[in-house]
C-alpha cells in the first residue's frame, strides 16, 4: 500500500464535519462498482448516478483521504505538456481535441460545483504561465500563438505587462482565462454526499482485495472482510495503487513533491486578481491563494516515491518554497502554517490512463496521473459514463490504455 502523504495538511481543517460511511457488511449487486473514493472515484460516481446508473463506491480508507487530500486544487485547461509539444507527440487533431476537452472539463467542474449542496470554493481564475528564463521565451510565445490559433482565451504579457500588475518581473507570460481553483477536499466530500443522497452506495474502510470474472461476464469484487460485490462494470479509481490488483499494468514515474501553505496574509493586494501562477521550468513551482487569503505554493519534485516524514527535512523544503514566494512577493509576510510532501505520479507520455482494459471487458481505469488530475477526473467521468452506456467518446483513443504512445513503453 502506497503512503500517499506526510506532514501537516491544510484541507482537513477546512471541513470539520464530514459524513462517515459504514464499511461494507453484506454482499451487494450493482451496475457499476467504483474502487476508490478520491477525486477520480467521486467525480465518476457522481456523474454515473446523475446519469441514472446504479453505482457503489468503495474506499479502503476515508473518502478524499488519499492523494486528493494532498492536492493544491489548481484546475487548469493547460496540461503539464504544452499544446505545442503534445502536437509533436500525438498530432494536431488529437492534441487540440484533448486541450479543448480539458477546457470544457474546467467548465463542467464549475457547473457541478455550482449545483452542489455546499460551497466547495471553486472560483474562476486566470492563470499566469511565465517563462522561467529568457531562453524559454520563444517557446512560450510559440505556445501562445498555437493556443490562440485554436481559439483558446489567452493573452501574451511582456515583462513590462507583468511588472505593471505584479511585484515581480519575468521575461514574458501566457495569461490563460477561464481556469479555476477549488477546495478538493470539500468538493469530493460534498459531491460524494450529494450523490449518496441520490442513490450512490458508499462504503469506507472497505478494501477490495480480489477481483474475478464469471464466464457470464459478471465481476466479483471481494473485500478484505470477505464480502462480495457483483458488478457489471468495474472502475479502478485507485490513484497511485494501479499495480496492486492488476500486476504491472502501466508504466509510471513516481516522484515526491512538496507543498507549503502560509498563514492568512494581511494584504493580498499585490496579487493581481488572485491569478494561479506557474512557470515553464521543470519541475515547476506553482502558487495560488485561498478564500481566507493564504498562499499555497508547491513544487521541488524529487525522484523518490516516498513522502518525507522528518520534520526538519520537510521544513527545509518549505523554507525554500517560502524564499521563492518572497522573492516574487516581498510584501507577503505571513509565516509557514502547513506543509506536506506526497508521492506524485506521472505517465511517460504525460497523459492519464482512462478507458477500458484492452484485455478485460467492462473493467476500466480512471488513473489521473499528472498535475492536471482534477480536470482528467472530469474527462474520465464523461468518457467512462459514455463507454458504460455503450457509446464511444472522442477521447477514447487518445487517453485510453491501447494508445499508440503507450504501446512499447518501457
Ligand atoms: C502535492 C500534490 C499537489 C497536487 N496538486 C494538484 C492540483 O493543483 N491540481 C490538480 O488537478 N491535481 C493536483 N494533484 C494531483 C491530484 O491530487 C490527483 O490527480 C488526484 O487527487 C487523484 O485522485 P484519485 O482519486 O485518482 O486518487 P486518490 O485521491 O489517491 O484516491 C484513490 C483512492 O483509492 C483508494 N484505494 C486504492 N486501492 C484500493 C482498494 N484496493 N480498495 C479500496 N480502495 C482503494 C485509496 O484509499 C484512495 O482513497 C496534486 C497531487 C499532489 C501529490
Short mmCIF file of C-alpha atoms and ligand atoms in Angstrom, two decimals:
data_model
loop_
_atom_site.label_atom_id
_atom_site.label_comp_id
_atom_site.label_asym_id
_atom_site.label_seq_id
_atom_site.Cartn_x
_atom_site.Cartn_y
_atom_site.Cartn_z
CA UNK A 1 0.00 0.00 0.00
CA UNK A 2 1.44 3.38 -1.01
CA UNK A 3 1.79 6.07 1.63
CA UNK A 4 0.03 8.99 -0.04
CA UNK A 5 1.12 11.97 2.09
CA UNK A 6 3.02 13.04 5.19
CA UNK A 7 3.06 16.31 7.12
CA UNK A 8 0.54 18.81 8.35
CA UNK A 9 -2.18 19.05 5.69
CA UNK A 10 -4.28 22.15 5.19
CA UNK A 11 -7.58 20.89 3.76
CA UNK A 12 -8.94 18.72 6.62
CA UNK A 13 -9.31 21.80 8.81
CA UNK A 14 -11.49 23.49 6.19
CA UNK A 15 -14.32 20.95 6.57
CA UNK A 16 -14.87 19.80 10.11
CA UNK A 17 -17.91 17.54 9.96
CA UNK A 18 -17.52 15.16 7.06
CA UNK A 19 -20.04 12.40 6.53
CA UNK A 20 -18.84 9.00 7.61
CA UNK A 21 -19.89 5.87 5.77
CA UNK A 22 -20.11 2.37 7.20
CA UNK A 23 -17.84 -0.40 5.89
CA UNK A 24 -19.49 -2.98 3.61
CA UNK A 25 -21.03 -5.69 5.77
CA UNK A 26 -23.13 -7.64 3.29
CA UNK A 27 -22.94 -8.87 -0.30
CA UNK A 28 -24.24 -6.37 -2.87
CA UNK A 29 -25.10 -6.16 -6.57
CA UNK A 30 -24.70 -3.11 -8.76
CA UNK A 31 -24.32 -1.93 -12.33
CA UNK A 32 -21.00 -0.14 -11.65
CA UNK A 33 -18.53 -0.62 -8.82
CA UNK A 34 -16.03 2.20 -8.37
CA UNK A 35 -12.92 1.28 -6.39
CA UNK A 36 -11.50 4.42 -4.79
CA UNK A 37 -13.19 7.44 -3.23
CA UNK A 38 -10.77 10.21 -4.18
CA UNK A 39 -11.29 12.90 -6.79
CA UNK A 40 -11.44 10.33 -9.61
CA UNK A 41 -13.84 7.91 -7.95
CA UNK A 42 -16.08 10.65 -6.58
CA UNK A 43 -16.44 12.57 -9.83
CA UNK A 44 -17.10 9.35 -11.75
CA UNK A 45 -19.63 8.13 -9.19
CA UNK A 46 -21.36 11.49 -9.13
CA UNK A 47 -21.70 11.54 -12.92
CA UNK A 48 -22.81 7.90 -13.08
CA UNK A 49 -25.55 8.35 -10.52
CA UNK A 50 -26.73 11.59 -12.13
CA UNK A 51 -26.91 9.67 -15.42
CA UNK A 52 -29.19 7.07 -13.87
CA UNK A 53 -26.61 4.28 -13.40
CA UNK A 54 -26.68 2.35 -10.13
CA UNK A 55 -23.25 2.57 -8.52
CA UNK A 56 -21.28 1.59 -5.43
CA UNK A 57 -18.13 3.47 -4.40
CA UNK A 58 -15.67 1.79 -2.05
CA UNK A 59 -12.58 3.10 -0.33
CA UNK A 60 -10.15 1.26 1.89
CA UNK A 61 -9.75 4.43 3.94
CA UNK A 62 -11.82 7.60 4.07
CA UNK A 63 -13.38 9.49 1.18
CA UNK A 64 -10.85 12.06 -0.13
CA UNK A 65 -8.21 10.71 2.24
CA UNK A 66 -5.67 9.73 -0.44
CA UNK A 67 -3.70 11.90 -2.84
CA UNK A 68 -6.76 14.13 -3.18
CA UNK A 69 -6.07 15.41 0.33
CA UNK A 70 -2.59 16.49 -0.78
CA UNK A 71 -3.76 18.28 -3.93
CA UNK A 72 -3.33 22.04 -4.21
CA UNK A 73 -6.57 22.47 -6.12
CA UNK A 74 -5.50 24.24 -9.32
CA UNK A 75 -7.94 23.47 -12.12
CA UNK A 76 -6.41 24.41 -15.45
CA UNK A 77 -7.01 23.86 -19.11
CA UNK A 78 -3.29 23.72 -19.90
CA UNK A 79 -1.54 20.45 -19.20
CA UNK A 80 1.92 19.64 -17.87
CA UNK A 81 2.76 19.04 -21.51
CA UNK A 82 2.35 22.18 -23.61
CA UNK A 83 -0.02 22.06 -26.56
CA UNK A 84 2.89 22.55 -28.99
CA UNK A 85 4.73 19.55 -27.51
CA UNK A 86 1.57 17.47 -27.43
CA UNK A 87 1.01 18.21 -31.12
CA UNK A 88 4.51 16.86 -31.80
CA UNK A 89 3.70 13.78 -29.73
CA UNK A 90 0.23 12.78 -30.89
CA UNK A 91 -0.57 15.03 -33.85
CA UNK A 92 -2.50 18.27 -34.15
CA UNK A 93 -6.04 16.92 -34.32
CA UNK A 94 -5.81 14.73 -31.19
CA UNK A 95 -3.80 17.27 -29.20
CA UNK A 96 -6.31 20.02 -29.85
CA UNK A 97 -9.23 17.69 -29.09
CA UNK A 98 -7.65 16.88 -25.71
CA UNK A 99 -6.89 20.51 -24.85
CA UNK A 100 -10.42 21.56 -25.77
CA UNK A 101 -11.82 18.70 -23.70
CA UNK A 102 -9.74 19.96 -20.75
CA UNK A 103 -11.17 23.44 -21.21
CA UNK A 104 -14.70 22.03 -21.33
CA UNK A 105 -13.98 19.95 -18.23
CA UNK A 106 -12.99 23.04 -16.23
CA UNK A 107 -16.40 24.47 -17.12
CA UNK A 108 -18.14 21.20 -16.35
CA UNK A 109 -16.48 21.05 -12.92
CA UNK A 110 -17.60 24.62 -12.28
CA UNK A 111 -21.11 23.70 -13.29
CA UNK A 112 -21.15 20.64 -10.99
CA UNK A 113 -19.70 22.72 -8.14
CA UNK A 114 -22.39 25.35 -8.54
CA UNK A 115 -25.08 22.67 -8.18
CA UNK A 116 -23.67 21.05 -5.03
CA UNK A 117 -25.30 21.45 -1.65
CA UNK A 118 -22.31 23.37 -0.15
CA UNK A 119 -19.82 25.92 -1.40
CA UNK A 120 -16.71 23.95 -2.40
CA UNK A 121 -14.70 27.10 -3.03
CA UNK A 122 -14.48 26.69 -6.77
CA UNK A 123 -13.59 30.14 -8.09
CA UNK A 124 -12.85 31.01 -11.68
CA UNK A 125 -9.30 32.37 -12.00
CA UNK A 126 -6.92 33.31 -14.77
CA UNK A 127 -3.51 31.64 -14.91
CA UNK A 128 -0.11 33.22 -15.43
CA UNK A 129 2.37 30.83 -17.04
CA UNK A 130 5.65 32.72 -17.03
CA UNK A 131 8.90 32.00 -18.84
CA UNK A 132 11.37 30.88 -16.19
CA UNK A 133 14.29 32.20 -18.26
CA UNK A 134 14.94 34.30 -21.37
CA UNK A 135 15.79 31.07 -23.22
CA UNK A 136 12.22 29.80 -22.76
CA UNK A 137 10.61 32.93 -24.12
CA UNK A 138 10.44 31.94 -27.79
CA UNK A 139 8.93 28.55 -26.90
CA UNK A 140 6.38 30.25 -24.70
CA UNK A 141 5.46 32.70 -27.44
CA UNK A 142 5.04 29.81 -29.88
CA UNK A 143 2.77 28.11 -27.36
CA UNK A 144 0.73 31.29 -27.06
CA UNK A 145 0.36 31.60 -30.85
CA UNK A 146 -0.72 27.96 -31.08
CA UNK A 147 -3.27 28.29 -28.29
CA UNK A 148 -4.62 31.46 -29.81
CA UNK A 149 -4.84 29.94 -33.30
CA UNK A 150 -7.04 27.16 -31.92
CA UNK A 151 -9.39 29.55 -30.16
CA UNK A 152 -8.20 29.42 -26.55
CA UNK A 153 -8.76 32.55 -24.48
CA UNK A 154 -5.15 33.62 -23.95
CA UNK A 155 -3.03 36.77 -23.93
CA UNK A 156 0.72 37.25 -24.10
CA UNK A 157 2.19 39.58 -21.49
CA UNK A 158 5.60 41.17 -21.88
CA UNK A 159 7.95 41.67 -18.97
CA UNK A 160 6.57 45.20 -18.56
CA UNK A 161 2.97 43.93 -18.63
CA UNK A 162 3.80 41.52 -15.78
CA UNK A 163 5.66 44.17 -13.76
CA UNK A 164 2.72 46.54 -14.13
CA UNK A 165 0.46 44.08 -12.32
CA UNK A 166 2.71 42.08 -10.01
CA UNK A 167 5.63 42.99 -7.75
CA UNK A 168 7.95 40.83 -9.88
CA UNK A 169 9.32 40.83 -13.38
CA UNK A 170 9.63 37.75 -15.64
CA UNK A 171 10.70 37.58 -19.29
CA UNK A 172 7.12 37.07 -20.51
CA UNK A 173 4.00 35.05 -19.80
CA UNK A 174 0.88 33.48 -21.23
CA UNK A 175 -2.23 34.58 -19.41
CA UNK A 176 -4.98 31.98 -19.80
CA UNK A 177 -8.52 32.88 -18.84
CA UNK A 178 -11.23 30.50 -17.65
CA UNK A 179 -9.24 28.33 -15.20
CA UNK A 180 -10.27 27.80 -11.60
CA UNK A 181 -9.21 26.98 -8.06
CA UNK A 182 -11.05 24.54 -5.84
CA UNK A 183 -11.01 23.09 -2.36
CA UNK A 184 -10.54 19.44 -3.41
CA UNK A 185 -11.47 18.06 0.00
CA UNK A 186 -14.74 19.95 0.18
CA UNK A 187 -15.52 19.19 -3.44
CA UNK A 188 -15.05 15.42 -3.14
CA UNK A 189 -16.82 15.11 0.20
CA UNK A 190 -19.75 17.21 -0.96
CA UNK A 191 -20.08 15.57 -4.39
CA UNK A 192 -19.95 12.14 -2.74
CA UNK A 193 -22.51 13.09 -0.14
CA UNK A 194 -24.87 14.63 -2.69
CA UNK A 195 -24.55 11.53 -4.89
CA UNK A 196 -25.16 9.36 -1.80
CA UNK A 197 -28.44 11.18 -1.26
CA UNK A 198 -29.31 10.41 -4.88
CA UNK A 199 -28.68 6.68 -4.54
CA UNK A 200 -24.92 6.13 -4.64
CA UNK A 201 -23.88 3.46 -2.14
CA UNK A 202 -20.64 4.42 -0.36
CA UNK A 203 -18.54 2.18 1.84
CA UNK A 204 -15.46 3.45 3.66
CA UNK A 205 -12.82 1.26 5.31
CA UNK A 206 -13.59 -1.36 2.68
CA UNK A 207 -10.53 -2.79 0.99
CA UNK A 208 -11.05 -4.61 -2.31
CA UNK A 209 -8.56 -7.43 -2.27
CA UNK A 210 -9.73 -9.76 -5.05
CA UNK A 211 -11.36 -9.41 -8.44
CA UNK A 212 -12.66 -12.32 -10.51
CA UNK A 213 -14.86 -12.53 -13.57
CA UNK A 214 -17.52 -15.18 -14.08
CA UNK A 215 -17.98 -16.81 -17.52
CA UNK A 216 -21.12 -14.67 -17.99
CA UNK A 217 -19.00 -11.52 -17.64
CA UNK A 218 -20.18 -10.54 -14.16
CA UNK A 219 -17.36 -9.20 -11.99
CA UNK A 220 -16.96 -10.30 -8.40
CA UNK A 221 -15.08 -7.97 -6.09
CA UNK A 222 -14.14 -9.41 -2.75
CA UNK A 223 -13.31 -7.25 0.23
CA UNK A 224 -10.78 -7.93 2.96
CA UNK A 225 -13.71 -8.81 5.26
CA UNK A 226 -14.93 -11.45 2.78
CA UNK A 227 -17.99 -9.67 1.36
CA UNK A 228 -18.65 -9.76 -2.36
CA UNK A 229 -19.96 -7.16 -4.79
CA UNK A 230 -21.36 -8.35 -8.08
CA UNK A 231 -20.93 -5.70 -10.75
CA UNK A 232 -21.46 -5.47 -14.49
CA UNK A 233 -18.74 -2.83 -14.75
CA UNK A 234 -15.75 -2.04 -12.54
CA UNK A 235 -13.88 1.27 -12.46
CA UNK A 236 -10.43 1.33 -10.90
CA UNK A 237 -10.05 4.83 -9.47
CA UNK A 238 -7.28 3.70 -7.14
CA UNK A 239 -4.86 6.60 -7.65
CA UNK A 240 -1.25 5.55 -7.32
CA UNK A 241 -2.09 1.92 -6.44
CA UNK A 242 -2.52 0.83 -10.03
CA UNK A 243 -0.33 -2.23 -9.70
CA UNK A 244 -1.98 -3.79 -6.69
CA UNK A 245 -4.75 -5.86 -8.23
CA UNK A 246 -3.70 -5.87 -11.85
CA UNK A 247 0.00 -6.60 -11.77
CA UNK A 248 2.30 -4.33 -13.76
CA UNK A 249 -0.41 -2.81 -15.88
CA UNK A 250 1.09 0.53 -16.80
CA UNK A 251 4.42 2.29 -16.55
CA UNK A 252 4.63 5.41 -14.45
CA UNK A 253 7.25 7.64 -12.90
CA UNK A 254 6.72 8.16 -9.18
CA UNK A 255 8.29 11.27 -7.67
CA UNK A 256 7.60 13.14 -4.49
CA UNK A 257 6.59 16.75 -4.28
CA UNK A 258 6.23 19.43 -1.60
CA UNK A 259 3.59 21.95 -0.58
CA UNK A 260 3.66 24.84 1.87
CA UNK A 261 0.69 26.96 2.99
CA UNK A 262 1.21 30.32 4.69
CA UNK A 263 -0.86 31.86 7.42
CA UNK A 264 -3.55 34.37 6.48
CA UNK A 265 -1.89 37.27 4.63
CA UNK A 266 -2.92 40.69 5.98
CA UNK A 267 -2.84 42.09 2.46
CA UNK A 268 -3.02 40.32 -0.91
CA UNK A 269 -3.44 43.50 -2.98
CA UNK A 270 -0.17 42.84 -4.80
CA UNK A 271 -1.52 39.53 -6.17
CA UNK A 272 -3.27 40.59 -9.36
CA UNK A 273 -6.79 39.14 -9.44
CA UNK A 274 -5.64 36.15 -7.38
CA UNK A 275 -4.17 34.52 -10.52
CA UNK A 276 -2.94 30.94 -10.49
CA UNK A 277 0.80 31.23 -11.16
CA UNK A 278 3.19 28.68 -12.62
CA UNK A 279 6.22 28.55 -14.84
CA UNK A 280 7.88 26.83 -17.79
CA UNK A 281 10.76 25.25 -15.80
CA UNK A 282 10.52 21.56 -14.96
CA UNK A 283 9.86 20.68 -12.21
CA UNK A 284 7.79 23.82 -11.88
CA UNK A 285 6.96 25.95 -8.88
CA UNK A 286 3.30 26.94 -8.72
CA UNK A 287 1.19 29.03 -6.39
CA UNK A 288 -2.34 30.16 -5.68
CA UNK A 289 -4.27 31.93 -2.97
CA UNK A 290 -7.13 30.63 -0.84
CA UNK A 291 -10.51 32.08 0.05
CA UNK A 292 -9.19 33.01 3.52
CA UNK A 293 -6.17 34.81 1.98
CA UNK A 294 -3.42 32.27 2.44
CA UNK A 295 -0.87 31.36 -0.19
CA UNK A 296 -0.36 27.76 -1.29
CA UNK A 297 2.92 27.10 -3.05
CA UNK A 298 4.22 23.78 -4.33
CA UNK A 299 6.99 22.15 -6.30
CA UNK A 300 10.58 20.96 -5.64
CA UNK A 301 9.81 17.49 -7.04
CA UNK A 302 12.35 14.80 -6.25
CA UNK A 303 12.84 11.44 -7.93
CA UNK A 304 11.69 9.37 -4.95
CA UNK A 305 8.24 7.87 -4.43
CA UNK A 306 8.09 8.15 -0.62
CA UNK A 307 6.92 11.24 1.27
CA UNK A 308 9.26 12.94 3.76
CA UNK A 309 8.45 12.41 7.45
CA UNK A 310 11.42 14.11 9.04
CA UNK A 311 10.15 17.49 10.28
CA UNK A 312 13.43 19.29 9.75
CA UNK A 313 13.83 17.93 6.23
CA UNK A 314 10.28 18.97 5.40
CA UNK A 315 10.82 22.44 6.89
CA UNK A 316 13.96 22.85 4.76
CA UNK A 317 11.82 22.37 1.61
CA UNK A 318 9.15 24.72 2.97
CA UNK A 319 11.78 27.37 3.62
CA UNK A 320 12.94 27.07 0.01
CA UNK A 321 9.35 27.49 -1.17
CA UNK A 322 8.96 30.48 1.16
CA UNK A 323 12.09 32.10 -0.28
CA UNK A 324 10.69 31.66 -3.80
CA UNK A 325 7.40 33.20 -2.73
CA UNK A 326 9.04 36.16 -1.01
CA UNK A 327 11.32 36.79 -3.97
CA UNK A 328 8.23 37.28 -6.12
CA UNK A 329 6.01 38.85 -3.45
CA UNK A 330 8.32 40.62 -0.98
CA UNK A 331 5.36 42.11 0.88
CA UNK A 332 3.85 38.77 1.90
CA UNK A 333 4.97 38.15 5.44
CA UNK A 334 2.67 35.51 6.94
CA UNK A 335 4.69 32.52 8.18
CA UNK A 336 4.52 28.86 7.19
CA UNK A 337 1.46 27.20 8.79
CA UNK A 338 1.02 23.94 6.88
CA UNK A 339 3.47 21.80 4.96
CA UNK A 340 3.40 18.34 3.46
CA UNK A 341 5.03 16.07 0.97
CA UNK A 342 3.38 13.45 -1.20
CA UNK A 343 4.18 10.99 -3.96
CA UNK A 344 3.20 12.26 -7.36
CA UNK A 345 2.72 10.01 -10.38
CA UNK A 346 3.35 10.95 -13.98
CA UNK A 347 2.89 8.83 -17.05
CA UNK A 348 5.75 8.54 -19.50
CA UNK A 349 3.73 10.24 -22.25
CA UNK A 350 2.22 12.90 -19.95
CA UNK A 351 -1.32 11.61 -20.46
CA UNK A 352 -3.68 9.98 -17.97
CA UNK A 353 -4.81 6.34 -18.19
CA UNK A 354 -8.53 6.48 -18.78
CA UNK A 355 -10.52 3.77 -20.50
CA UNK A 356 -11.26 0.10 -20.74
CA UNK A 357 -8.69 -2.58 -20.07
CA UNK A 358 -7.78 -3.88 -23.55
CA UNK A 359 -7.75 -7.43 -22.15
CA UNK A 360 -10.63 -7.33 -19.65
CA UNK A 361 -14.14 -6.48 -20.72
CA UNK A 362 -16.05 -3.90 -18.71
CA UNK A 363 -13.07 -3.13 -16.49
CA UNK A 364 -11.96 0.49 -16.70
CA UNK A 365 -9.19 2.66 -15.34
CA UNK A 366 -9.50 6.18 -14.12
CA UNK A 367 -5.88 6.87 -13.26
CA UNK A 368 -5.44 10.62 -13.46
CA UNK A 369 -1.68 10.95 -13.33
CA UNK A 370 -0.04 14.34 -13.80
CA UNK A 371 -0.57 17.82 -12.44
CA UNK A 372 -3.96 18.17 -14.09
CA UNK A 373 -5.57 15.26 -12.26
CA UNK A 374 -8.76 17.09 -11.31
CA UNK A 375 -9.55 18.01 -14.90
CA UNK A 376 -8.68 14.47 -16.00
CA UNK A 377 -11.14 13.09 -13.43
CA UNK A 378 -13.87 15.10 -15.09
CA UNK A 379 -12.82 13.88 -18.55
CA UNK A 380 -12.78 10.33 -17.22
CA UNK A 381 -16.24 10.53 -15.71
CA UNK A 382 -17.76 11.52 -19.03
CA UNK A 383 -15.72 9.10 -21.11
CA UNK A 384 -16.44 6.13 -18.83
CA UNK A 385 -20.12 7.01 -18.47
CA UNK A 386 -20.40 7.03 -22.28
CA UNK A 387 -18.50 3.74 -22.56
CA UNK A 388 -20.66 2.04 -19.92
CA UNK A 389 -23.75 3.27 -21.77
CA UNK A 390 -22.39 1.74 -24.99
CA UNK A 391 -21.21 4.95 -26.66
CA UNK A 392 -17.76 5.87 -27.89
CA UNK A 393 -16.20 9.07 -26.60
CA UNK A 394 -13.89 11.11 -28.89
CA UNK A 395 -11.06 10.91 -26.34
CA UNK A 396 -11.11 7.11 -26.07
CA UNK A 397 -8.21 6.56 -28.47
CA UNK A 398 -6.18 9.47 -27.09
CA UNK A 399 -6.06 8.70 -23.36
CA UNK A 400 -7.10 5.03 -23.43
CA UNK A 401 -4.83 2.18 -22.47
CA UNK A 402 -4.35 0.95 -26.01
CA UNK A 403 -3.00 4.28 -27.24
CA UNK A 404 -0.05 4.41 -29.59
CA UNK A 405 2.24 6.31 -27.18
CA UNK A 406 1.88 3.61 -24.51
CA UNK A 407 2.39 0.58 -26.65
CA UNK A 408 6.00 -0.47 -26.30
CA UNK A 409 6.72 1.95 -23.39
CA UNK A 410 9.39 0.52 -21.14
C1 LIG B 1 1.15 17.63 -3.76
C2 LIG B 1 0.19 17.43 -4.88
C3 LIG B 1 -0.42 18.53 -5.44
C4 LIG B 1 -1.34 18.36 -6.47
N1 LIG B 1 -1.95 19.46 -6.98
C5 LIG B 1 -2.87 19.31 -7.96
C6 LIG B 1 -3.53 20.44 -8.48
O1 LIG B 1 -3.27 21.59 -8.09
N2 LIG B 1 -4.47 20.25 -9.43
C7 LIG B 1 -4.76 19.00 -9.90
O2 LIG B 1 -5.62 18.89 -10.78
N3 LIG B 1 -4.14 17.90 -9.42
C8 LIG B 1 -3.22 18.03 -8.47
N4 LIG B 1 -2.59 16.94 -7.97
C9 LIG B 1 -2.98 15.63 -8.48
C10 LIG B 1 -4.26 15.22 -7.80
O3 LIG B 1 -4.12 15.29 -6.42
C11 LIG B 1 -4.61 13.80 -8.22
O4 LIG B 1 -4.75 13.74 -9.62
C12 LIG B 1 -5.93 13.35 -7.62
O5 LIG B 1 -6.04 13.65 -6.26
C13 LIG B 1 -6.02 11.86 -7.81
O6 LIG B 1 -7.24 11.44 -7.27
P1 LIG B 1 -7.55 9.91 -7.27
O7 LIG B 1 -8.96 9.76 -6.85
O8 LIG B 1 -7.16 9.33 -8.57
O9 LIG B 1 -6.54 9.31 -6.20
P2 LIG B 1 -6.69 9.29 -4.60
O10 LIG B 1 -7.16 10.57 -4.07
O11 LIG B 1 -5.40 8.75 -4.07
O12 LIG B 1 -7.84 8.25 -4.36
C14 LIG B 1 -7.65 6.86 -4.60
C15 LIG B 1 -8.37 6.12 -3.50
O13 LIG B 1 -8.40 4.74 -3.83
C16 LIG B 1 -8.39 4.04 -2.63
N5 LIG B 1 -7.98 2.66 -2.92
C17 LIG B 1 -6.84 2.26 -3.56
N6 LIG B 1 -6.84 0.94 -3.69
C18 LIG B 1 -7.98 0.48 -3.13
C19 LIG B 1 -8.55 -0.82 -2.95
N7 LIG B 1 -7.94 -1.91 -3.37
N8 LIG B 1 -9.76 -0.91 -2.31
C20 LIG B 1 -10.40 0.20 -1.88
N9 LIG B 1 -9.91 1.44 -2.04
C21 LIG B 1 -8.72 1.57 -2.65
C22 LIG B 1 -7.39 4.80 -1.75
O14 LIG B 1 -7.64 4.56 -0.37
C23 LIG B 1 -7.67 6.25 -2.16
O15 LIG B 1 -8.52 6.93 -1.25
C24 LIG B 1 -1.64 17.05 -6.95
C25 LIG B 1 -1.02 15.95 -6.39
C26 LIG B 1 -0.12 16.14 -5.36
C27 LIG B 1 0.53 14.93 -4.76
#
